[in-house]
Amino acid sequence: MKLSKLVIAAAVVAAGASAVTTSAFAQAKEQFFPLLSYRTGPYAPNGVPWANGKQDYIKMINARDGGINGVKLTFEECETGYATDRGVECYERLKGKPGVSLFDPQATGITFALTEKAPVDKIPLMTLGYGLSVAQDGQAFKWNFPFMGSYWTGADILIQHIGKAAGGLDKLKGKKIALVYHDSPFGKEPIPLLQERSKMHGFELQMLPVTAPGVEQKATWLQVRQSRPDYVLLWGWGVMNSTALKEAQATGFPRDKMYGVWWAGAEPDVRDVGEGAKGYHALALNGYGTQSKVIQDIMKHVHDKGQGTGPKDEVGSVLYTRGVIIQMLAVESVRRAQERFGKGKVMTGEQVRWGMENLALDQKKLDALGFGGVMRPLSTSCADHMGSTWARVHTWDGKKWDFSSDWYQADEQIIKPMVKAGADKYLADKKMTRRDPADCNS
């Protein structure tokens, strides 16, 4: 009898151990992606397609590929409303989840707040096309990755394009360029680059801040009408963009003399304005449309099965596609990390950071991933956490966006010294030092 009890007890213990092992194994086979988003408030029209693209890509990778080398991808979305305090709350709540990979804060203000937290928690930050411009310097900012561009590279490309259209950068001398910007860290970020270009080319820079969220701009556009700038740069987001275009129309400022950042160049920015926005130009970080293989795969494996996050007709739009790109880069960072630290294993934040720092997505690789025609090749290193500084300009014809330029690359001769000086100042202020070669290779 005693022996029976011992056998039963041993079996129970073994079963319990098996359950724990099975549970741990299941948990160990899930790579977690925290998704900060804003589906509510004045920035929702732009935030929703961006967030939906990210979710749909995760769903597609699970459905088509079974995850990353057998590791299932999981996610949880957290609503920030684009508010910094709520973004930090989301970060604190999700950072301890098992298998956490990286954070995409989706706001420059939130990025500023998390930049000092990330090194402590050893979780990298991906800020594609936004965030801290100086974080391109990976030897100073180990945990920040402003993939594909910053507001300095964007502003630089816009000045290049305006100069080219005018017949040369020398033709900008004596011109007036007004910056209508969101009065936040996001809107202020391009100012140092524009000031540098202003000194170089002799144009006057007028700065016109707009109080968030940007629904009231009459006073701003009264200033535009009075000062009569030759060009207006629009550094807006969400409802601010369509409001600016409507006010430009009301005050008679020509839309073909307006140039927006890549967060002011999507369908929600112009749809409600329609013909009134005709001729407006904006930067384009990425391609769009439904013709690419990755979008076709999302349609096939996600939307055609009724698993789409949002409406089918938004798939392939500008910001939806940008969300897809962001999530692809996150997935490929994990895959790259697995190549070094163990194929088919869940990666830690530290290991994912290494993957982000060692990405090599050439055209052949992009084509294989289904991103041919969607983005430029990207290659990162310890010194360069951006990987690509290219963008195009597209123009609204009243009904749709059309590309109106070839690709431009930001001028490294201007930006690199600015990045190094800014990074050195940050390190000095924080009493930190640059990473040494050993750390870069670790």
XYZ file of C-alpha atoms in Angstrom:
442
model
C 0.000 0.000 0.000
C 2.773 2.391 0.965
C 4.624 1.469 -2.207
C 1.517 2.211 -4.261
C 1.187 5.616 -2.658
C 4.821 6.358 -3.352
C 4.444 5.331 -6.983
C 1.334 7.482 -7.336
C 3.034 10.405 -5.617
C 6.049 10.030 -7.873
C 3.773 9.924 -10.894
C 2.020 13.103 -9.740
C 5.363 14.839 -9.238
C 6.569 13.638 -12.630
C 3.345 14.785 -14.257
C 3.688 18.139 -12.551
C 7.288 18.441 -13.674
C 6.226 17.469 -17.180
C 3.520 20.109 -17.162
C 5.983 22.727 -15.967
C 8.477 21.635 -18.617
C 5.789 21.676 -21.316
C 4.597 25.085 -20.147
C 8.128 26.435 -20.039
C 8.822 24.975 -23.484
C 5.682 26.581 -24.900
C 6.626 29.850 -23.285
C 10.200 29.529 -24.522
C 8.948 29.149 -28.085
C 7.162 32.505 -28.191
C 8.843 35.761 -29.222
C 6.851 38.686 -27.849
C 6.395 42.019 -29.645
C 4.910 44.824 -27.546
C 2.955 47.147 -29.858
C 2.450 50.728 -28.693
C -0.343 52.369 -30.681
C -2.826 55.214 -30.810
C -6.216 54.278 -32.158
C -7.963 57.098 -30.321
C -7.670 60.884 -30.340
C -6.573 63.400 -32.983
C -3.713 61.226 -34.267
C -5.812 58.100 -34.774
C -6.393 58.545 -38.545
C -2.642 58.138 -39.021
C -1.954 55.806 -36.110
C -4.537 53.163 -37.029
C -3.207 52.012 -40.430
C 0.340 52.068 -39.065
C -0.681 49.786 -36.181
C -2.744 47.505 -38.422
C 0.179 46.939 -40.782
C 2.354 45.765 -37.907
C -0.229 43.323 -36.584
C -1.025 41.914 -40.020
C 2.645 41.229 -40.725
C 2.987 39.267 -37.490
C -0.136 37.274 -38.362
C 1.194 36.606 -41.849
C 4.583 35.373 -40.619
C 2.854 32.980 -38.203
C 0.384 31.745 -40.835
C 2.802 31.460 -43.765
C 6.073 30.528 -42.063
C 5.042 29.180 -38.661
C 6.923 32.056 -37.019
C 10.700 32.507 -37.080
C 12.404 29.123 -37.419
C 9.611 27.533 -35.389
C 9.331 30.314 -32.804
C 5.765 31.629 -32.734
C 5.309 35.406 -32.683
C 2.976 36.924 -30.118
C 1.997 40.522 -29.456
C 0.001 42.776 -27.193
C -1.110 46.251 -28.151
C -1.151 49.135 -25.677
C -2.948 52.422 -26.365
C -0.872 55.559 -25.776
C -3.042 58.199 -27.462
C 0.352 59.641 -28.561
C 0.827 60.850 -24.962
C 4.300 60.477 -23.449
C 3.099 59.539 -19.965
C 0.813 56.822 -21.327
C 3.611 55.577 -23.573
C 5.906 55.182 -20.567
C 3.119 53.358 -18.699
C 2.726 50.935 -21.605
C 6.465 50.345 -21.691
C 6.640 49.637 -17.955
C 3.694 47.241 -18.169
C 4.936 45.258 -21.153
C 8.715 45.236 -20.719
C 8.641 42.286 -18.320
C 6.672 39.959 -20.590
C 8.517 36.722 -21.433
C 10.346 36.833 -24.760
C 10.105 40.610 -25.170
C 12.086 41.672 -28.207
C 12.076 45.452 -28.768
C 9.883 48.535 -28.528
C 8.719 50.831 -31.316
C 7.526 53.849 -29.250
C 5.670 55.390 -32.225
C 6.265 58.925 -30.922
C 9.354 61.108 -30.569
C 8.260 62.315 -27.122
C 7.933 58.732 -25.873
C 11.310 57.916 -27.441
C 12.951 60.746 -25.498
C 11.426 59.388 -22.285
C 12.533 55.790 -22.948
C 16.070 56.477 -24.187
C 17.507 56.347 -20.663
C 15.337 53.391 -19.624
C 16.288 51.109 -22.516
C 19.968 50.595 -21.490
C 18.918 49.723 -17.936
C 16.268 47.250 -19.077
C 18.404 46.039 -22.008
C 15.575 46.372 -24.506
C 16.263 48.124 -27.835
C 14.155 50.906 -29.331
C 13.313 51.010 -33.042
C 12.331 54.493 -34.238
C 11.921 54.218 -37.999
C 11.882 57.680 -39.515
C 11.510 59.492 -36.177
C 13.053 59.913 -32.738
C 16.498 61.265 -31.887
C 18.467 62.267 -34.976
C 21.778 61.948 -33.118
C 20.938 58.313 -32.296
C 22.239 57.401 -35.741
C 25.578 57.236 -33.901
C 25.476 53.700 -32.525
C 28.726 54.158 -30.651
C 26.953 56.682 -28.436
C 23.406 55.284 -28.504
C 23.738 51.545 -28.117
C 20.011 50.856 -27.719
C 18.416 53.320 -30.183
C 17.862 52.447 -33.837
C 16.414 55.222 -36.042
C 16.152 52.933 -39.071
C 15.773 54.436 -42.564
C 16.035 58.092 -41.595
C 15.669 60.865 -39.057
C 14.188 64.347 -39.138
C 17.629 65.665 -39.998
C 17.922 63.409 -43.035
C 14.339 64.254 -44.023
C 14.850 68.016 -43.732
C 18.119 67.748 -45.644
C 16.453 65.906 -48.528
C 13.638 68.457 -48.703
C 16.130 71.317 -49.028
C 18.008 69.368 -51.698
C 14.769 68.856 -53.617
C 13.609 72.466 -53.319
C 17.053 73.641 -54.422
C 17.013 71.327 -57.428
C 13.539 72.522 -58.438
C 14.751 76.141 -58.158
C 17.686 75.460 -60.478
C 20.359 74.850 -57.854
C 20.930 75.328 -54.130
C 22.575 78.681 -54.853
C 19.180 79.910 -56.062
C 17.857 79.666 -52.482
C 19.889 82.713 -51.435
C 17.517 85.461 -50.302
C 14.499 83.133 -50.313
C 12.264 82.654 -47.279
C 11.323 79.177 -46.061
C 8.727 78.846 -43.293
C 8.647 75.790 -41.048
C 5.108 75.152 -39.794
C 5.743 72.583 -37.098
C 4.010 70.594 -34.384
C 5.121 72.252 -31.135
C 6.599 69.091 -29.629
C 9.919 67.200 -29.682
C 8.833 65.760 -33.047
C 8.259 69.167 -34.634
C 11.361 70.783 -33.177
C 13.763 68.012 -34.188
C 14.524 69.239 -37.768
C 15.327 72.807 -36.697
C 19.136 72.402 -36.188
C 19.549 70.926 -39.671
C 17.439 73.643 -41.286
C 19.412 76.310 -39.460
C 22.646 74.783 -40.764
C 21.325 74.688 -44.328
C 20.073 78.274 -43.930
C 23.600 79.438 -43.070
C 25.050 77.500 -45.987
C 22.659 78.720 -48.676
C 21.562 82.127 -47.395
C 17.820 81.575 -47.110
C 15.768 82.998 -44.265
C 14.183 80.416 -41.965
C 10.893 81.392 -40.356
C 9.660 79.118 -37.560
C 5.940 78.865 -36.875
C 4.998 76.469 -34.063
C 1.503 74.991 -33.936
C 0.053 73.986 -30.571
C -0.838 70.291 -30.427
C -2.933 68.670 -31.722
C -3.087 71.312 -34.456
C -6.795 71.852 -35.043
C -6.440 75.621 -34.604
C -4.027 77.191 -37.099
C -5.718 80.398 -38.274
C -3.168 82.621 -36.514
C -0.306 80.607 -38.012
C -1.568 80.950 -41.551
C -2.280 84.636 -41.016
C 1.468 84.934 -40.322
C 2.188 82.963 -43.483
C -0.023 85.307 -45.493
C 1.684 88.354 -43.991
C 5.286 87.151 -44.353
C 4.728 85.533 -47.765
C 7.422 82.825 -47.663
C 8.582 81.256 -50.902
C 8.105 77.768 -49.483
C 6.406 76.168 -46.488
C 7.712 73.014 -44.835
C 4.968 71.139 -42.966
C 6.155 69.125 -39.964
C 2.789 67.815 -38.840
C 1.047 64.663 -37.727
C -2.561 63.564 -37.543
C -5.273 66.173 -37.819
C -2.678 68.962 -38.022
C -1.833 68.050 -41.621
C -5.281 68.266 -43.185
C -5.983 71.400 -41.135
C -2.817 73.055 -42.504
C -3.776 72.223 -46.088
C -7.277 73.616 -45.589
C -5.873 76.817 -44.087
C -3.352 77.130 -46.926
C -6.230 76.855 -49.367
C -8.272 79.442 -47.436
C -5.390 81.947 -47.331
C -4.374 81.337 -50.930
C -0.928 79.906 -50.261
C -0.015 77.704 -53.248
C -0.018 74.049 -52.313
C 2.710 73.316 -54.853
C 5.046 75.403 -52.679
C 4.305 73.227 -49.639
C 6.483 70.256 -48.686
C 5.673 67.844 -45.871
C 7.747 65.420 -43.858
C 6.998 61.702 -44.441
C 4.502 61.785 -41.549
C 2.535 64.433 -43.448
C 2.382 62.538 -46.724
C -0.211 59.786 -46.429
C -3.813 59.297 -47.494
C -5.441 60.561 -44.253
C -3.559 63.864 -44.618
C -5.102 64.768 -47.959
C -8.227 62.649 -48.416
C -10.618 65.143 -46.812
C -9.030 68.060 -48.661
C -9.119 66.381 -52.066
C -8.645 68.825 -54.940
C -7.815 71.534 -52.413
C -4.515 69.789 -51.699
C -3.607 69.276 -55.347
C 0.084 69.985 -55.982
C 1.134 69.421 -52.351
C 4.424 67.534 -52.012
C 5.696 65.303 -49.210
C 8.587 62.998 -48.491
C 8.042 59.286 -49.085
C 10.141 56.836 -47.092
C 8.579 53.799 -48.719
C 6.657 52.497 -51.670
C 2.981 51.554 -51.394
C 0.150 49.907 -53.278
C -0.996 46.287 -53.438
C 1.363 45.000 -56.128
C 4.298 43.910 -53.915
C 4.695 40.278 -52.933
C 4.562 41.022 -49.202
C 1.202 42.778 -49.530
C -0.093 39.953 -51.727
C 0.989 37.460 -49.058
C -0.791 39.452 -46.350
C -3.952 39.447 -48.449
C -3.674 35.693 -49.049
C -2.696 34.485 -45.585
C -4.471 37.051 -43.408
C -7.260 39.091 -45.014
C -8.619 36.400 -47.323
C -9.030 34.208 -44.231
C -10.930 36.913 -42.349
C -8.009 37.550 -39.974
C -7.200 41.124 -41.012
C -6.782 43.668 -38.250
C -8.495 46.487 -40.136
C -10.426 47.022 -43.380
C -9.130 45.361 -46.522
C -9.106 48.600 -48.505
C -6.392 50.148 -46.299
C -3.946 47.323 -47.078
C -1.078 48.734 -49.121
C -1.705 52.364 -48.149
C 1.286 54.556 -47.257
C 1.212 54.213 -43.456
C -0.065 50.635 -43.456
C 2.943 49.678 -45.598
C 5.253 51.571 -43.245
C 3.875 49.532 -40.369
C 4.583 46.365 -42.353
C 8.173 47.527 -42.953
C 8.699 48.276 -39.263
C 7.491 44.840 -38.246
C 9.549 43.143 -40.958
C 12.677 44.852 -39.647
C 11.786 43.688 -36.134
C 11.288 40.106 -37.352
C 14.505 40.146 -39.375
C 16.411 41.494 -36.369
C 15.241 38.465 -34.383
C 16.110 36.152 -37.279
C 19.588 37.712 -37.538
C 20.075 37.284 -33.792
C 19.069 33.620 -34.066
C 21.844 33.101 -36.631
C 24.355 33.947 -33.934
C 22.694 32.900 -30.683
C 20.669 29.864 -31.683
C 18.314 29.085 -34.527
C 14.809 28.310 -33.312
C 15.383 29.882 -29.896
C 13.634 32.845 -28.287
C 15.927 35.867 -28.290
C 16.456 38.237 -25.388
C 16.341 42.005 -25.811
C 20.162 42.081 -25.742
C 20.378 39.480 -28.490
C 17.770 41.275 -30.610
C 19.796 44.466 -30.189
C 22.777 42.674 -31.712
C 20.570 41.558 -34.596
C 19.413 45.136 -35.182
C 23.033 46.296 -35.248
C 24.044 43.643 -37.767
C 21.279 43.754 -40.349
C 22.304 43.360 -43.993
C 19.239 43.598 -46.220
C 20.521 43.972 -49.764
C 18.224 44.079 -52.795
C 18.343 40.307 -53.263
C 17.272 39.776 -49.663
C 14.516 42.395 -49.897
C 13.195 40.765 -53.052
C 13.158 37.369 -51.314
C 11.221 38.888 -48.406
C 8.688 40.381 -50.828
C 9.799 43.986 -50.345
C 11.094 44.694 -53.841
C 9.982 48.208 -54.801
C 8.839 48.896 -51.240
C 12.081 50.118 -49.659
C 15.785 50.658 -50.268
C 18.449 48.218 -49.027
C 19.430 48.700 -45.389
C 22.693 47.805 -43.663
C 23.529 48.646 -40.050
C 26.685 48.548 -37.952
C 27.999 49.601 -34.564
C 28.750 53.047 -35.977
C 25.556 53.384 -38.028
C 22.211 52.554 -36.428
C 20.215 54.076 -39.299
C 21.231 51.824 -42.157
C 19.736 53.939 -44.955
C 19.182 57.664 -45.484
C 17.188 57.657 -48.733
C 13.777 59.120 -49.533
C 11.730 60.322 -52.479
C 9.151 63.054 -52.963
C 5.601 62.324 -54.019
C 2.861 64.750 -55.014
C -0.912 64.693 -54.495
C -2.805 65.058 -57.778
C -6.175 65.652 -56.130
C -7.078 61.973 -56.000
C -3.894 59.989 -55.389
C -0.199 60.223 -54.595
C 2.315 59.975 -57.454
C 6.094 59.856 -57.113
C 7.558 63.084 -58.462
C 11.287 62.583 -57.869
C 14.006 59.985 -57.926
C 15.580 58.803 -54.685
C 17.651 61.334 -52.747
C 20.284 60.478 -50.164
C 20.848 62.823 -47.243
C 24.160 64.694 -47.434
C 26.491 62.862 -45.059
C 29.054 65.683 -45.214
C 26.550 67.914 -43.434
C 24.820 65.412 -41.203
C 27.706 63.280 -39.911
C 29.519 66.158 -38.134
C 26.194 67.301 -36.646
C 25.397 63.777 -35.432
C 28.852 63.349 -33.875
C 28.737 66.754 -32.165
C 25.234 66.082 -30.834
C 26.155 62.590 -29.650
C 29.333 63.848 -27.955
C 27.326 66.510 -26.144
C 24.772 63.923 -25.003
C 27.538 61.658 -23.680
C 29.238 64.553 -21.892
C 25.967 65.676 -20.304
C 25.249 62.120 -19.108
C 28.874 61.520 -18.084
C 29.073 58.543 -20.427
C 31.738 57.383 -22.874
C 31.666 55.952 -26.370
C 31.526 52.209 -26.857
C 34.920 50.578 -27.403
C 35.662 48.082 -30.217
C 35.226 45.136 -27.852
C 31.720 46.254 -26.989
C 30.911 46.687 -30.664
C 31.937 43.097 -31.354
C 30.186 41.602 -28.331
